[in-house]
Amino acid sequence: MNQYAVWGNPIIQSKSPHIHQLFAQQTERAVMYQAMLGDEKLFEQQLEQFFVKGAKGANITAPFKERAFKLADCYSERCLLAEACNTLVKLEDGRLYADNTDGVGLAADLARLGWLLPRQNILILGAGGAAKGVLYPLLQAEQRITLFNRTHEKAVSLVKKFAKFGVIQTACWEELNDRDRDFDVIINATSLGLQGKSVDLPSSLFKDTKVYDMQYSLESNTPFLNYAHSQGANMLQDGIGMLVGQAAFSFELWEGVLPNIMPIISHLKMTGQQCIKQ
């Protein structure tokens, strides 16, 4: 039975073990997948021992994505650009291969929704690790990206790094307030929702615009989606599909088969609704 785990701190809230259990059932693979609490000081040693004991792979979540990235021996291009990994694979020769499936998970979910048409104008909020992890796959999908971040210099730095891969630029608040600037999709890649907050944006941006939050909530809308709805947005989607999508691409790297994410998303939404009723 191949052994995998997701490492993070905190980790008790992770839905990854349940998702991968469903993947294993669907694909008839014998796998064991656990949630592992990483120690802030000892994470590298913990992860090394995990693989020494025979584990085949691992998912990495906050706050360890950058630290796990530095432990790998070889990388996918999208992982190198993100400078962070969410997936590690133990190769047959003993080396650790690092990948970042967050961006392809997002792109797959946008495609599932019919929100990934060529040459769209996409506004991404944030310029931290979450944004950096999805830029390359979105640019590969011919999306025209505008970055908005409270610290404008961070957005400028990302534009310089990713400009060779497609159309990407920054915008300040005043430029966003320009009514001639229309976006097909707005994607929230900030972590403000964890504090119950959201980015303040001109209300004109939300008219006839699709709004996607990379965070998710099975019990209610996220703070950002509530804010967008209050500003007139009606096409709203949280990141549950991205969560399942990135997990599916990790599973494919390990087990050689890509699960069907649709029934898993439906299952998670249904169980979330049952929790509300209870």
PDB file of C-alpha atoms in Angstrom:
ATOM      1  CA  MET A   1       0.000   0.000   0.000  1.00  0.00           C
ATOM      2  CA  ASN A   2       1.616   3.255  -1.136  1.00  0.00           C
ATOM      3  CA  GLN A   3       1.869   5.836   1.629  1.00  0.00           C
ATOM      4  CA  TYR A   4       1.252   9.579   1.212  1.00  0.00           C
ATOM      5  CA  ALA A   5       0.439  12.491   3.489  1.00  0.00           C
ATOM      6  CA  VAL A   6      -0.309  16.183   3.561  1.00  0.00           C
ATOM      7  CA  TRP A   7       1.988  18.262   5.770  1.00  0.00           C
ATOM      8  CA  GLY A   8       0.983  21.586   7.272  1.00  0.00           C
ATOM      9  CA  ASN A   9       0.500  23.561  10.473  1.00  0.00           C
ATOM     10  CA  PRO A  10      -2.349  23.712  11.349  1.00  0.00           C
ATOM     11  CA  ILE A  11      -3.553  20.619   9.522  1.00  0.00           C
ATOM     12  CA  ILE A  12      -6.624  19.320  11.377  1.00  0.00           C
ATOM     13  CA  GLN A  13      -8.899  21.264   9.004  1.00  0.00           C
ATOM     14  CA  SER A  14      -7.486  19.578   5.884  1.00  0.00           C
ATOM     15  CA  LYS A  15      -9.915  17.794   3.583  1.00  0.00           C
ATOM     16  CA  SER A  16      -7.083  16.192   1.614  1.00  0.00           C
ATOM     17  CA  PRO A  17      -7.205  12.779   3.384  1.00  0.00           C
ATOM     18  CA  HIS A  18     -10.905  12.431   2.589  1.00  0.00           C
ATOM     19  CA  ILE A  19     -10.419  13.599  -1.001  1.00  0.00           C
ATOM     20  CA  HIS A  20      -7.587  11.145  -1.643  1.00  0.00           C
ATOM     21  CA  GLN A  21      -9.546   8.329  -0.047  1.00  0.00           C
ATOM     22  CA  LEU A  22     -12.299   9.026  -2.575  1.00  0.00           C
ATOM     23  CA  PHE A  23      -9.716   9.122  -5.386  1.00  0.00           C
ATOM     24  CA  ALA A  24      -8.364   5.740  -4.270  1.00  0.00           C
ATOM     25  CA  GLN A  25     -11.839   4.209  -4.250  1.00  0.00           C
ATOM     26  CA  GLN A  26     -12.664   5.662  -7.651  1.00  0.00           C
ATOM     27  CA  THR A  27      -9.432   4.469  -9.294  1.00  0.00           C
ATOM     28  CA  GLU A  28      -9.172   1.202  -7.331  1.00  0.00           C
ATOM     29  CA  ARG A  29      -5.735   2.056  -5.986  1.00  0.00           C
ATOM     30  CA  ALA A  30      -4.445   0.829  -2.615  1.00  0.00           C
ATOM     31  CA  VAL A  31      -3.113   3.951  -0.916  1.00  0.00           C
ATOM     32  CA  MET A  32      -2.794   5.279   2.617  1.00  0.00           C
ATOM     33  CA  TYR A  33      -3.024   9.054   2.968  1.00  0.00           C
ATOM     34  CA  GLN A  34      -2.713  10.899   6.292  1.00  0.00           C
ATOM     35  CA  ALA A  35      -2.676  14.439   7.630  1.00  0.00           C
ATOM     36  CA  MET A  36       0.632  15.184   9.347  1.00  0.00           C
ATOM     37  CA  LEU A  37       1.290  18.119  11.651  1.00  0.00           C
ATOM     38  CA  GLY A  38       4.601  19.693  10.771  1.00  0.00           C
ATOM     39  CA  ASP A  39       6.735  21.209  13.497  1.00  0.00           C
ATOM     40  CA  GLU A  40       7.860  24.782  12.820  1.00  0.00           C
ATOM     41  CA  LYS A  41      11.441  23.947  13.831  1.00  0.00           C
ATOM     42  CA  LEU A  42      11.733  20.301  12.846  1.00  0.00           C
ATOM     43  CA  PHE A  43       9.764  20.122   9.594  1.00  0.00           C
ATOM     44  CA  GLU A  44      12.740  19.232   7.375  1.00  0.00           C
ATOM     45  CA  GLN A  45      13.769  16.357   9.637  1.00  0.00           C
ATOM     46  CA  GLN A  46      10.176  15.140   9.878  1.00  0.00           C
ATOM     47  CA  LEU A  47       9.772  15.096   6.112  1.00  0.00           C
ATOM     48  CA  GLU A  48      13.100  13.330   5.612  1.00  0.00           C
ATOM     49  CA  GLN A  49      12.091  10.588   8.052  1.00  0.00           C
ATOM     50  CA  PHE A  50       8.707  10.262   6.349  1.00  0.00           C
ATOM     51  CA  PHE A  51      10.424   9.341   3.089  1.00  0.00           C
ATOM     52  CA  VAL A  52      13.093   7.212   4.779  1.00  0.00           C
ATOM     53  CA  LYS A  53      10.256   5.050   6.134  1.00  0.00           C
ATOM     54  CA  GLY A  54       9.058   4.349   2.602  1.00  0.00           C
ATOM     55  CA  ALA A  55       6.545   7.055   1.681  1.00  0.00           C
ATOM     56  CA  LYS A  56       6.046   7.570  -2.066  1.00  0.00           C
ATOM     57  CA  GLY A  57       4.901  11.187  -2.010  1.00  0.00           C
ATOM     58  CA  ALA A  58       3.562  14.109  -0.043  1.00  0.00           C
ATOM     59  CA  ASN A  59       1.403  17.166  -0.358  1.00  0.00           C
ATOM     60  CA  ILE A  60       2.654  20.335   1.294  1.00  0.00           C
ATOM     61  CA  THR A  61       0.481  23.173   2.532  1.00  0.00           C
ATOM     62  CA  ALA A  62       0.995  26.336   4.586  1.00  0.00           C
ATOM     63  CA  PRO A  63       3.404  27.296   5.974  1.00  0.00           C
ATOM     64  CA  PHE A  64       5.857  24.806   4.489  1.00  0.00           C
ATOM     65  CA  LYS A  65       5.610  25.132   0.681  1.00  0.00           C
ATOM     66  CA  GLU A  66       8.770  27.218   0.317  1.00  0.00           C
ATOM     67  CA  ARG A  67      10.736  25.085   2.778  1.00  0.00           C
ATOM     68  CA  ALA A  68       9.759  21.839   1.038  1.00  0.00           C
ATOM     69  CA  PHE A  69      10.729  23.406  -2.293  1.00  0.00           C
ATOM     70  CA  LYS A  70      14.304  23.821  -1.042  1.00  0.00           C
ATOM     71  CA  LEU A  71      14.518  20.139  -0.075  1.00  0.00           C
ATOM     72  CA  ALA A  72      13.825  18.806  -3.577  1.00  0.00           C
ATOM     73  CA  ASP A  73      16.417  17.562  -6.057  1.00  0.00           C
ATOM     74  CA  CYS A  74      14.544  18.296  -9.301  1.00  0.00           C
ATOM     75  CA  TYR A  75      11.546  20.378 -10.296  1.00  0.00           C
ATOM     76  CA  SER A  76       8.812  21.001 -12.838  1.00  0.00           C
ATOM     77  CA  GLU A  77       9.016  24.343 -14.640  1.00  0.00           C
ATOM     78  CA  ARG A  78       5.832  25.623 -12.983  1.00  0.00           C
ATOM     79  CA  CYS A  79       7.269  24.705  -9.587  1.00  0.00           C
ATOM     80  CA  LEU A  80      10.509  26.564 -10.274  1.00  0.00           C
ATOM     81  CA  LEU A  81       8.543  29.659 -11.265  1.00  0.00           C
ATOM     82  CA  ALA A  82       6.336  29.454  -8.177  1.00  0.00           C
ATOM     83  CA  GLU A  83       9.404  28.907  -5.956  1.00  0.00           C
ATOM     84  CA  ALA A  84       7.146  26.726  -3.807  1.00  0.00           C
ATOM     85  CA  CYS A  85       5.833  23.191  -4.063  1.00  0.00           C
ATOM     86  CA  ASN A  86       2.632  21.518  -2.987  1.00  0.00           C
ATOM     87  CA  THR A  87       3.598  18.054  -4.245  1.00  0.00           C
ATOM     88  CA  LEU A  88       6.679  15.899  -3.693  1.00  0.00           C
ATOM     89  CA  VAL A  89       7.344  12.588  -5.452  1.00  0.00           C
ATOM     90  CA  LYS A  90       9.974  10.064  -4.358  1.00  0.00           C
ATOM     91  CA  LEU A  91      11.588   8.894  -7.602  1.00  0.00           C
ATOM     92  CA  GLU A  92      12.935   5.361  -8.096  1.00  0.00           C
ATOM     93  CA  ASP A  93      16.519   6.623  -7.872  1.00  0.00           C
ATOM     94  CA  GLY A  94      15.786   8.175  -4.472  1.00  0.00           C
ATOM     95  CA  ARG A  95      15.611  11.809  -5.554  1.00  0.00           C
ATOM     96  CA  LEU A  96      12.738  14.092  -4.574  1.00  0.00           C
ATOM     97  CA  TYR A  97      10.810  15.632  -7.462  1.00  0.00           C
ATOM     98  CA  ALA A  98       8.848  18.808  -6.671  1.00  0.00           C
ATOM     99  CA  ASP A  99       5.804  20.106  -8.510  1.00  0.00           C
ATOM    100  CA  ASN A 100       3.159  22.761  -7.932  1.00  0.00           C
ATOM    101  CA  THR A 101      -0.307  21.675  -9.033  1.00  0.00           C
ATOM    102  CA  ASP A 102      -2.188  24.697  -7.655  1.00  0.00           C
ATOM    103  CA  GLY A 103      -2.214  26.560 -10.966  1.00  0.00           C
ATOM    104  CA  VAL A 104      -3.326  23.624 -13.105  1.00  0.00           C
ATOM    105  CA  GLY A 105      -5.949  22.861 -10.460  1.00  0.00           C
ATOM    106  CA  LEU A 106      -7.303  26.398 -10.794  1.00  0.00           C
ATOM    107  CA  ALA A 107      -7.173  26.333 -14.596  1.00  0.00           C
ATOM    108  CA  ALA A 108      -8.988  22.980 -14.659  1.00  0.00           C
ATOM    109  CA  ASP A 109     -11.721  24.319 -12.396  1.00  0.00           C
ATOM    110  CA  LEU A 110     -12.157  27.467 -14.477  1.00  0.00           C
ATOM    111  CA  ALA A 111     -12.435  25.254 -17.558  1.00  0.00           C
ATOM    112  CA  ARG A 112     -15.007  23.083 -15.771  1.00  0.00           C
ATOM    113  CA  LEU A 113     -17.083  26.205 -15.112  1.00  0.00           C
ATOM    114  CA  GLY A 114     -16.718  27.452 -18.687  1.00  0.00           C
ATOM    115  CA  TRP A 115     -14.710  30.409 -17.363  1.00  0.00           C
ATOM    116  CA  LEU A 116     -11.450  29.775 -19.247  1.00  0.00           C
ATOM    117  CA  LEU A 117     -11.941  31.210 -22.712  1.00  0.00           C
ATOM    118  CA  PRO A 118      -8.848  32.288 -24.698  1.00  0.00           C
ATOM    119  CA  ARG A 119      -7.577  35.851 -24.354  1.00  0.00           C
ATOM    120  CA  GLN A 120      -9.811  36.814 -21.436  1.00  0.00           C
ATOM    121  CA  ASN A 121      -8.964  39.722 -19.168  1.00  0.00           C
ATOM    122  CA  ILE A 122      -8.439  38.407 -15.639  1.00  0.00           C
ATOM    123  CA  LEU A 123      -7.881  40.518 -12.536  1.00  0.00           C
ATOM    124  CA  ILE A 124      -5.936  38.695  -9.822  1.00  0.00           C
ATOM    125  CA  LEU A 125      -6.012  40.150  -6.324  1.00  0.00           C
ATOM    126  CA  GLY A 126      -2.805  39.562  -4.400  1.00  0.00           C
ATOM    127  CA  ALA A 127       0.844  39.049  -5.260  1.00  0.00           C
ATOM    128  CA  GLY A 128       1.893  36.504  -2.644  1.00  0.00           C
ATOM    129  CA  GLY A 129       2.572  32.794  -2.917  1.00  0.00           C
ATOM    130  CA  ALA A 130      -0.988  31.875  -3.928  1.00  0.00           C
ATOM    131  CA  ALA A 131      -0.907  34.267  -6.892  1.00  0.00           C
ATOM    132  CA  LYS A 132       2.618  33.287  -7.913  1.00  0.00           C
ATOM    133  CA  GLY A 133       1.632  29.632  -7.976  1.00  0.00           C
ATOM    134  CA  VAL A 134      -1.118  30.096 -10.577  1.00  0.00           C
ATOM    135  CA  LEU A 135       0.303  32.712 -12.969  1.00  0.00           C
ATOM    136  CA  TYR A 136       2.226  30.390 -15.281  1.00  0.00           C
ATOM    137  CA  PRO A 137      -0.660  27.953 -16.018  1.00  0.00           C
ATOM    138  CA  LEU A 138      -3.059  30.868 -16.589  1.00  0.00           C
ATOM    139  CA  LEU A 139      -0.653  32.576 -18.976  1.00  0.00           C
ATOM    140  CA  GLN A 140      -0.193  29.253 -20.776  1.00  0.00           C
ATOM    141  CA  ALA A 141      -3.982  29.232 -21.197  1.00  0.00           C
ATOM    142  CA  GLU A 142      -3.740  32.601 -23.021  1.00  0.00           C
ATOM    143  CA  GLN A 143      -5.238  34.656 -20.226  1.00  0.00           C
ATOM    144  CA  ARG A 144      -4.439  38.379 -20.087  1.00  0.00           C
ATOM    145  CA  ILE A 145      -3.656  39.086 -16.464  1.00  0.00           C
ATOM    146  CA  THR A 146      -3.765  42.242 -14.368  1.00  0.00           C
ATOM    147  CA  LEU A 147      -2.346  42.086 -10.832  1.00  0.00           C
ATOM    148  CA  PHE A 148      -3.635  44.280  -8.024  1.00  0.00           C
ATOM    149  CA  ASN A 149      -1.860  44.206  -4.671  1.00  0.00           C
ATOM    150  CA  ARG A 150      -1.772  46.518  -1.663  1.00  0.00           C
ATOM    151  CA  THR A 151       2.026  46.613  -1.973  1.00  0.00           C
ATOM    152  CA  HIS A 152       2.341  47.642  -5.603  1.00  0.00           C
ATOM    153  CA  GLU A 153       6.066  46.798  -5.768  1.00  0.00           C
ATOM    154  CA  LYS A 154       5.361  43.095  -5.155  1.00  0.00           C
ATOM    155  CA  ALA A 155       2.980  43.017  -8.115  1.00  0.00           C
ATOM    156  CA  VAL A 156       5.551  44.793 -10.298  1.00  0.00           C
ATOM    157  CA  SER A 157       8.141  42.174  -9.335  1.00  0.00           C
ATOM    158  CA  LEU A 158       5.846  39.344 -10.430  1.00  0.00           C
ATOM    159  CA  VAL A 159       5.082  41.069 -13.721  1.00  0.00           C
ATOM    160  CA  LYS A 160       8.801  41.293 -14.491  1.00  0.00           C
ATOM    161  CA  LYS A 161       9.235  37.600 -13.713  1.00  0.00           C
ATOM    162  CA  PHE A 162       6.304  36.317 -15.780  1.00  0.00           C
ATOM    163  CA  ALA A 163       6.177  38.834 -18.657  1.00  0.00           C
ATOM    164  CA  LYS A 164       7.989  36.486 -21.047  1.00  0.00           C
ATOM    165  CA  PHE A 165       5.170  33.942 -20.753  1.00  0.00           C
ATOM    166  CA  GLY A 166       2.249  36.136 -21.833  1.00  0.00           C
ATOM    167  CA  VAL A 167       0.310  39.341 -21.285  1.00  0.00           C
ATOM    168  CA  ILE A 168       0.581  40.494 -17.672  1.00  0.00           C
ATOM    169  CA  GLN A 169       0.496  43.940 -16.085  1.00  0.00           C
ATOM    170  CA  THR A 170      -0.244  45.692 -12.803  1.00  0.00           C
ATOM    171  CA  ALA A 171      -2.920  48.211 -11.856  1.00  0.00           C
ATOM    172  CA  CYS A 172      -3.315  50.586  -8.934  1.00  0.00           C
ATOM    173  CA  TRP A 173      -6.671  51.389  -7.311  1.00  0.00           C
ATOM    174  CA  GLU A 174      -7.162  54.531  -9.408  1.00  0.00           C
ATOM    175  CA  GLU A 175      -6.630  52.562 -12.606  1.00  0.00           C
ATOM    176  CA  LEU A 176      -9.141  49.948 -11.498  1.00  0.00           C
ATOM    177  CA  ASN A 177     -11.655  52.736 -10.978  1.00  0.00           C
ATOM    178  CA  ASP A 178     -11.412  53.544 -14.696  1.00  0.00           C
ATOM    179  CA  ARG A 179     -14.790  52.475 -16.074  1.00  0.00           C
ATOM    180  CA  ASP A 180     -13.201  51.643 -19.430  1.00  0.00           C
ATOM    181  CA  ARG A 181     -11.306  48.790 -17.769  1.00  0.00           C
ATOM    182  CA  ASP A 182     -13.421  45.634 -17.941  1.00  0.00           C
ATOM    183  CA  PHE A 183     -12.510  42.183 -16.628  1.00  0.00           C
ATOM    184  CA  ASP A 184     -14.060  38.857 -17.568  1.00  0.00           C
ATOM    185  CA  VAL A 185     -13.009  37.172 -14.328  1.00  0.00           C
ATOM    186  CA  ILE A 186     -11.829  38.458 -10.939  1.00  0.00           C
ATOM    187  CA  ILE A 187      -9.805  35.967  -8.876  1.00  0.00           C
ATOM    188  CA  ASN A 188      -9.111  36.504  -5.190  1.00  0.00           C
ATOM    189  CA  ALA A 189      -5.671  35.130  -4.309  1.00  0.00           C
ATOM    190  CA  THR A 190      -5.336  36.986  -1.001  1.00  0.00           C
ATOM    191  CA  SER A 191      -5.614  35.423   2.455  1.00  0.00           C
ATOM    192  CA  LEU A 192      -7.790  38.224   3.866  1.00  0.00           C
ATOM    193  CA  GLY A 193     -10.778  35.888   4.049  1.00  0.00           C
ATOM    194  CA  LEU A 194      -9.069  33.964   6.849  1.00  0.00           C
ATOM    195  CA  GLN A 195      -9.479  37.144   8.918  1.00  0.00           C
ATOM    196  CA  GLY A 196     -13.062  37.666   7.764  1.00  0.00           C
ATOM    197  CA  LYS A 197     -11.975  40.542   5.510  1.00  0.00           C
ATOM    198  CA  SER A 198     -11.899  41.209   1.769  1.00  0.00           C
ATOM    199  CA  VAL A 199     -10.211  43.522  -0.707  1.00  0.00           C
ATOM    200  CA  ASP A 200     -11.939  46.876  -1.237  1.00  0.00           C
ATOM    201  CA  LEU A 201     -12.552  47.392  -4.963  1.00  0.00           C
ATOM    202  CA  PRO A 202     -14.526  49.827  -7.135  1.00  0.00           C
ATOM    203  CA  SER A 203     -18.083  48.495  -7.405  1.00  0.00           C
ATOM    204  CA  SER A 204     -18.060  49.098 -11.165  1.00  0.00           C
ATOM    205  CA  LEU A 205     -15.686  46.146 -11.588  1.00  0.00           C
ATOM    206  CA  PHE A 206     -18.312  43.607 -10.559  1.00  0.00           C
ATOM    207  CA  LYS A 207     -20.952  44.346 -13.185  1.00  0.00           C
ATOM    208  CA  ASP A 208     -21.377  41.281 -15.446  1.00  0.00           C
ATOM    209  CA  THR A 209     -18.097  39.864 -14.112  1.00  0.00           C
ATOM    210  CA  LYS A 210     -17.390  36.308 -12.968  1.00  0.00           C
ATOM    211  CA  VAL A 211     -15.865  36.215  -9.476  1.00  0.00           C
ATOM    212  CA  TYR A 212     -13.702  33.355  -8.182  1.00  0.00           C
ATOM    213  CA  ASP A 213     -12.265  33.015  -4.684  1.00  0.00           C
ATOM    214  CA  MET A 214      -9.334  30.608  -4.310  1.00  0.00           C
ATOM    215  CA  GLN A 215     -10.461  30.065  -0.731  1.00  0.00           C
ATOM    216  CA  TYR A 216     -13.481  27.850  -0.141  1.00  0.00           C
ATOM    217  CA  SER A 217     -16.306  27.304   2.298  1.00  0.00           C
ATOM    218  CA  LEU A 218     -18.706  24.376   2.164  1.00  0.00           C
ATOM    219  CA  GLU A 219     -21.109  25.955   4.642  1.00  0.00           C
ATOM    220  CA  SER A 220     -21.549  29.490   3.258  1.00  0.00           C
ATOM    221  CA  ASN A 221     -20.014  31.991   0.861  1.00  0.00           C
ATOM    222  CA  THR A 222     -16.518  33.220   1.635  1.00  0.00           C
ATOM    223  CA  PRO A 223     -16.140  36.819   2.893  1.00  0.00           C
ATOM    224  CA  PHE A 224     -14.879  37.918  -0.517  1.00  0.00           C
ATOM    225  CA  LEU A 225     -17.800  36.332  -2.363  1.00  0.00           C
ATOM    226  CA  ASN A 226     -20.228  37.961   0.057  1.00  0.00           C
ATOM    227  CA  TYR A 227     -18.535  41.289  -0.623  1.00  0.00           C
ATOM    228  CA  ALA A 228     -18.656  40.752  -4.396  1.00  0.00           C
ATOM    229  CA  HIS A 229     -22.342  39.876  -4.223  1.00  0.00           C
ATOM    230  CA  SER A 230     -23.025  43.054  -2.237  1.00  0.00           C
ATOM    231  CA  GLN A 231     -21.362  44.985  -5.062  1.00  0.00           C
ATOM    232  CA  GLY A 232     -23.660  43.462  -7.682  1.00  0.00           C
ATOM    233  CA  ALA A 233     -21.826  40.318  -8.781  1.00  0.00           C
ATOM    234  CA  ASN A 234     -24.042  37.311  -9.481  1.00  0.00           C
ATOM    235  CA  MET A 235     -21.627  34.766 -10.982  1.00  0.00           C
ATOM    236  CA  LEU A 236     -19.753  33.548  -7.902  1.00  0.00           C
ATOM    237  CA  GLN A 237     -17.553  30.509  -7.278  1.00  0.00           C
ATOM    238  CA  ASP A 238     -15.370  29.455  -4.372  1.00  0.00           C
ATOM    239  CA  GLY A 239     -12.211  27.359  -4.614  1.00  0.00           C
ATOM    240  CA  ILE A 240     -13.525  23.903  -3.731  1.00  0.00           C
ATOM    241  CA  GLY A 241     -13.032  22.808  -7.346  1.00  0.00           C
ATOM    242  CA  MET A 242      -9.475  24.107  -7.301  1.00  0.00           C
ATOM    243  CA  LEU A 243      -8.814  22.172  -4.083  1.00  0.00           C
ATOM    244  CA  VAL A 244     -10.024  18.931  -5.640  1.00  0.00           C
ATOM    245  CA  GLY A 245      -8.308  19.704  -8.949  1.00  0.00           C
ATOM    246  CA  GLN A 246      -4.857  20.279  -7.502  1.00  0.00           C
ATOM    247  CA  ALA A 247      -5.253  17.115  -5.433  1.00  0.00           C
ATOM    248  CA  ALA A 248      -6.200  15.133  -8.551  1.00  0.00           C
ATOM    249  CA  PHE A 249      -3.073  16.254 -10.401  1.00  0.00           C
ATOM    250  CA  SER A 250      -0.968  15.284  -7.375  1.00  0.00           C
ATOM    251  CA  PHE A 251      -2.629  11.864  -7.347  1.00  0.00           C
ATOM    252  CA  GLU A 252      -1.815  11.451 -11.046  1.00  0.00           C
ATOM    253  CA  LEU A 253       1.858  12.224 -10.399  1.00  0.00           C
ATOM    254  CA  TRP A 254       1.959   9.471  -7.765  1.00  0.00           C
ATOM    255  CA  GLU A 255      -0.353   6.804  -9.127  1.00  0.00           C
ATOM    256  CA  GLY A 256      -0.328   7.425 -12.876  1.00  0.00           C
ATOM    257  CA  VAL A 257      -4.072   7.986 -13.235  1.00  0.00           C
ATOM    258  CA  LEU A 258      -6.063  11.232 -13.143  1.00  0.00           C
ATOM    259  CA  PRO A 259      -9.257  10.923 -11.078  1.00  0.00           C
ATOM    260  CA  ASN A 260     -12.579  12.335 -12.225  1.00  0.00           C
ATOM    261  CA  ILE A 261     -13.050  15.406 -10.022  1.00  0.00           C
ATOM    262  CA  MET A 262     -16.740  15.993 -10.758  1.00  0.00           C
ATOM    263  CA  PRO A 263     -18.249  13.370  -8.395  1.00  0.00           C
ATOM    264  CA  ILE A 264     -15.777  14.368  -5.671  1.00  0.00           C
ATOM    265  CA  ILE A 265     -16.800  18.029  -5.854  1.00  0.00           C
ATOM    266  CA  SER A 266     -20.471  17.034  -5.752  1.00  0.00           C
ATOM    267  CA  HIS A 267     -19.840  14.779  -2.753  1.00  0.00           C
ATOM    268  CA  LEU A 268     -18.046  17.504  -0.794  1.00  0.00           C
ATOM    269  CA  LYS A 269     -20.767  20.044  -1.508  1.00  0.00           C
ATOM    270  CA  MET A 270     -23.491  17.593  -0.516  1.00  0.00           C
ATOM    271  CA  THR A 271     -21.804  16.664   2.764  1.00  0.00           C
ATOM    272  CA  GLY A 272     -21.217  20.360   3.475  1.00  0.00           C
ATOM    273  CA  GLN A 273     -24.918  21.077   3.033  1.00  0.00           C
ATOM    274  CA  GLN A 274     -25.773  18.178   5.335  1.00  0.00           C
ATOM    275  CA  CYS A 275     -23.537  19.729   8.027  1.00  0.00           C
ATOM    276  CA  ILE A 276     -25.497  22.970   7.761  1.00  0.00           C
ATOM    277  CA  LYS A 277     -28.828  21.153   8.221  1.00  0.00           C
ATOM    278  CA  GLN A 278     -27.517  19.310  11.250  1.00  0.00           C
TER     279      GLN A 278
END
